[in-house]
mmCIF file of C-alpha atoms in Angstrom:
data_model
loop_
_atom_site.group_PDB
_atom_site.id
_atom_site.type_symbol
_atom_site.label_atom_id
_atom_site.label_comp_id
_atom_site.label_asym_id
_atom_site.label_seq_id
_atom_site.Cartn_x
_atom_site.Cartn_y
_atom_site.Cartn_z
ATOM 1 C CA MET A 243 0.538 0.041 0.176
ATOM 2 C CA GLN A 244 1.487 3.193 -1.139
ATOM 3 C CA PRO A 245 -0.216 6.769 -0.313
ATOM 4 C CA THR A 246 -0.332 9.342 -2.769
ATOM 5 C CA ILE A 247 0.468 12.909 -1.788
ATOM 6 C CA GLU A 248 -2.135 15.181 -2.334
ATOM 7 C CA THR A 249 -2.439 19.197 -1.831
ATOM 8 C CA ARG A 250 -5.705 19.951 -0.631
ATOM 9 C CA ALA A 251 -7.465 23.612 0.134
ATOM 10 C CA GLU A 252 -8.503 24.744 3.141
ATOM 11 C CA GLN A 253 -12.275 23.113 3.973
ATOM 12 C CA PRO A 254 -14.888 24.271 6.158
ATOM 13 C CA TYR A 255 -16.718 21.998 8.593
ATOM 14 C CA VAL A 256 -18.830 21.763 11.481
ATOM 15 C CA SER A 257 -17.902 18.950 14.427
ATOM 16 C CA ILE A 258 -18.235 18.101 17.895
ATOM 17 C CA ARG A 259 -15.312 17.171 19.883
ATOM 18 C CA THR A 260 -14.772 14.913 22.402
ATOM 19 C CA GLN A 261 -11.860 12.701 24.357
ATOM 20 C CA ALA A 262 -12.573 8.521 24.772
ATOM 21 C CA THR A 263 -10.458 5.377 24.855
ATOM 22 C CA LEU A 264 -11.557 2.827 22.123
ATOM 23 C CA ALA A 265 -13.506 0.810 24.764
ATOM 24 C CA GLU A 266 -15.886 4.245 24.660
ATOM 25 C CA TRP A 267 -15.971 4.480 20.607
ATOM 26 C CA GLY A 268 -19.968 3.894 21.016
ATOM 27 C CA ARG A 269 -20.174 7.170 22.585
ATOM 28 C CA VAL A 270 -17.733 8.910 19.660
ATOM 29 C CA ASN A 271 -20.278 7.207 16.794
ATOM 30 C CA ALA A 272 -23.229 8.355 18.591
ATOM 31 C CA LEU A 273 -22.186 11.971 18.077
ATOM 32 C CA ILE A 274 -22.411 11.405 14.068
ATOM 33 C CA GLY A 275 -26.308 11.564 14.474
ATOM 34 C CA GLN A 276 -26.032 14.981 16.243
ATOM 35 C CA VAL A 277 -23.654 16.326 13.824
ATOM 36 C CA TYR A 278 -26.167 15.404 10.786
ATOM 37 C CA GLY A 279 -28.870 16.475 12.789
ATOM 38 C CA TRP A 280 -27.475 19.983 13.388
ATOM 39 C CA ILE A 281 -26.716 19.726 9.849
ATOM 40 C CA THR A 282 -30.496 19.042 8.677
ATOM 41 C CA GLU A 283 -31.700 21.486 11.333
ATOM 42 C CA ARG A 284 -30.271 24.242 9.415
ATOM 43 C CA ASP A 285 -31.016 23.286 5.872
ATOM 44 C CA LEU A 286 -27.105 22.861 4.908
ATOM 45 C CA ALA A 287 -25.822 19.989 2.963
ATOM 46 C CA PRO A 288 -22.595 18.199 3.364
ATOM 47 C CA ALA A 289 -20.023 18.834 0.991
ATOM 48 C CA GLY A 290 -18.018 15.763 1.521
ATOM 49 C CA ALA A 291 -17.917 12.350 3.750
ATOM 50 C CA LEU A 292 -18.201 12.108 7.237
ATOM 51 C CA PHE A 293 -14.988 12.145 9.193
ATOM 52 C CA TYR A 294 -13.074 11.752 12.585
ATOM 53 C CA ARG A 295 -10.067 14.239 12.883
ATOM 54 C CA TYR A 296 -7.885 12.948 15.613
ATOM 55 C CA HIS A 297 -5.816 15.616 17.675
ATOM 56 C CA SER A 298 -3.911 13.801 19.827
ATOM 57 C CA VAL A 299 -3.688 10.364 21.694
ATOM 58 C CA THR A 300 -2.653 10.223 25.194
ATOM 59 C CA ASP A 301 -2.587 7.071 27.631
ATOM 60 C CA ASP A 302 -5.145 5.454 25.377
ATOM 61 C CA VAL A 303 -7.390 8.634 25.335
ATOM 62 C CA LEU A 304 -8.253 10.172 21.871
ATOM 63 C CA ASP A 305 -8.938 13.829 21.372
ATOM 64 C CA VAL A 306 -11.366 13.519 18.179
ATOM 65 C CA GLU A 307 -13.968 15.430 16.264
ATOM 66 C CA VAL A 308 -16.842 13.739 14.601
ATOM 67 C CA GLY A 309 -17.197 15.982 11.774
ATOM 68 C CA VAL A 310 -18.995 16.699 8.251
ATOM 69 C CA PRO A 311 -17.434 18.846 5.408
ATOM 70 C CA LEU A 312 -19.320 21.995 4.081
ATOM 71 C CA ALA A 313 -19.384 24.382 1.349
ATOM 72 C CA VAL A 314 -19.039 27.342 2.913
ATOM 73 C CA ALA A 315 -18.211 28.317 6.586
ATOM 74 C CA VAL A 316 -20.953 28.774 9.187
ATOM 75 C CA ALA A 317 -21.007 29.644 12.963
ATOM 76 C CA GLY A 318 -21.286 26.994 15.684
ATOM 77 C CA ASP A 319 -23.017 27.008 18.699
ATOM 78 C CA ASP A 320 -22.802 25.724 22.375
ATOM 79 C CA THR A 321 -23.000 22.093 20.616
ATOM 80 C CA VAL A 322 -21.578 22.092 17.273
ATOM 81 C CA ALA A 323 -18.429 23.888 16.555
ATOM 82 C CA ALA A 324 -17.531 25.396 13.146
ATOM 83 C CA GLY A 325 -13.619 24.501 11.949
ATOM 84 C CA SER A 326 -11.636 23.930 9.316
ATOM 85 C CA LYS A 327 -9.696 21.192 7.668
ATOM 86 C CA PRO A 328 -6.129 23.059 7.010
ATOM 87 C CA ALA A 329 -4.872 23.352 3.386
ATOM 88 C CA GLY A 330 -1.458 21.439 2.591
ATOM 89 C CA GLN A 331 -0.190 18.542 1.198
ATOM 90 C CA TYR A 332 -1.448 15.286 2.790
ATOM 91 C CA ALA A 333 -0.469 11.617 2.543
ATOM 92 C CA VAL A 334 -3.525 9.826 1.384
ATOM 93 C CA LEU A 335 -4.021 5.858 1.732
ATOM 94 C CA ILE A 336 -7.503 4.087 0.944
ATOM 95 C CA HIS A 337 -8.547 1.418 3.804
ATOM 96 C CA ARG A 338 -10.402 -0.932 2.263
ATOM 97 C CA GLY A 339 -12.640 -3.031 4.636
ATOM 98 C CA HIS A 340 -13.885 -3.186 8.145
ATOM 99 C CA PRO A 341 -13.144 0.118 10.017
ATOM 100 C CA ASP A 342 -12.028 -2.334 12.896
ATOM 101 C CA ARG A 343 -8.724 -2.986 10.977
ATOM 102 C CA ILE A 344 -7.919 0.299 9.944
ATOM 103 C CA ARG A 345 -4.960 0.363 12.018
ATOM 104 C CA GLU A 346 -3.122 -1.425 9.268
ATOM 105 C CA THR A 347 -3.333 1.438 7.159
ATOM 106 C CA PHE A 348 -2.071 3.991 10.288
ATOM 107 C CA ALA A 349 0.782 1.441 10.497
ATOM 108 C CA ALA A 350 1.457 1.506 6.658
ATOM 109 C CA LEU A 351 1.386 5.403 6.662
ATOM 110 C CA ASP A 352 3.892 4.923 9.667
ATOM 111 C CA GLU A 353 6.010 2.700 7.648
ATOM 112 C CA TRP A 354 5.696 4.598 4.382
ATOM 113 C CA SER A 355 6.684 7.608 6.459
ATOM 114 C CA THR A 356 9.961 5.930 7.981
ATOM 115 C CA ALA A 357 11.014 4.631 4.521
ATOM 116 C CA THR A 358 11.016 7.840 2.658
ATOM 117 C CA SER A 359 11.599 10.054 5.492
ATOM 118 C CA VAL A 360 8.425 12.053 4.910
ATOM 119 C CA GLU A 361 7.464 13.548 8.094
ATOM 120 C CA PHE A 362 4.000 14.036 9.302
ATOM 121 C CA ASP A 363 3.040 17.542 10.456
ATOM 122 C CA VAL A 364 2.880 16.660 14.464
ATOM 123 C CA THR A 365 4.162 19.217 17.229
ATOM 124 C CA ASP A 366 4.545 17.705 20.592
ATOM 125 C CA GLY A 367 2.071 15.373 20.035
ATOM 126 C CA ILE A 368 -0.799 17.021 18.385
ATOM 127 C CA TRP A 369 -1.611 16.492 14.699
ATOM 128 C CA ALA A 370 -2.031 19.495 12.669
ATOM 129 C CA GLY A 371 -4.405 17.485 10.081
ATOM 130 C CA ARG A 372 -4.950 13.894 10.818
ATOM 131 C CA PHE A 373 -8.323 12.875 8.850
ATOM 132 C CA GLU A 374 -10.208 9.517 8.730
ATOM 133 C CA SER A 375 -13.045 9.911 6.094
ATOM 134 C CA TYR A 376 -15.698 7.298 5.622
ATOM 135 C CA LEU A 377 -16.519 7.171 2.076
ATOM 136 C CA SER A 378 -18.979 4.120 1.892
ATOM 137 C CA ASP A 379 -22.862 4.902 2.512
ATOM 138 C CA PRO A 380 -23.787 2.693 5.242
ATOM 139 C CA ALA A 381 -27.260 2.402 3.432
ATOM 140 C CA GLU A 382 -25.479 1.440 0.230
ATOM 141 C CA VAL A 383 -22.622 -0.786 1.347
ATOM 142 C CA PRO A 384 -24.043 -2.374 4.695
ATOM 143 C CA ASP A 385 -21.468 -4.865 4.724
ATOM 144 C CA LEU A 386 -18.327 -3.173 7.007
ATOM 145 C CA ALA A 387 -16.210 -5.693 5.437
ATOM 146 C CA ASP A 388 -16.434 -4.085 1.630
ATOM 147 C CA TRP A 389 -16.465 -0.232 3.016
ATOM 148 C CA ARG A 390 -13.730 2.025 1.606
ATOM 149 C CA THR A 391 -12.494 4.795 4.278
ATOM 150 C CA GLU A 392 -9.643 7.622 3.254
ATOM 151 C CA VAL A 393 -7.033 8.162 5.696
ATOM 152 C CA ALA A 394 -4.968 11.042 5.231
ATOM 153 C CA TYR A 395 -2.363 13.021 7.404
ATOM 154 C CA ARG A 396 -1.075 16.342 6.467
ATOM 155 C CA VAL A 397 2.810 16.480 6.129
ATOM 156 C CA ARG A 398 5.254 18.613 7.016
ATOM 157 C CA HIS A 399 7.376 20.895 4.567
#
């Protein structure tokens, strides 16, 4: 598995940020409905796939946002925050299969980074851009083994 390097523009989004361990991941997944409900209430349309944005991992606790890209920036509120995916170059790799196996794709990106000396944009354990975007629609692809998930890490220049 070889990633591609893609140059991406800034992308506005809305999200809910939380911290959880993998054992608490059901609570993270429950935020998906809240974010989509917020968008629907405001007559907004997604401009891309649902994503998780990882900020850091400390002692098995993940600092993560559950987000949806939008075509234009909007104001958030007390529940849903407005943000943006930062512009830049990203190492991108498509994970094919069950999301529970996505760590294999993370490992492939790490191995590629080591082999090529391309550094990811991480400072003091905080990622400038680490995204996991769910390209498969569960209504159209009910078998998780057939899902496609894009993993994109911003690289340091």
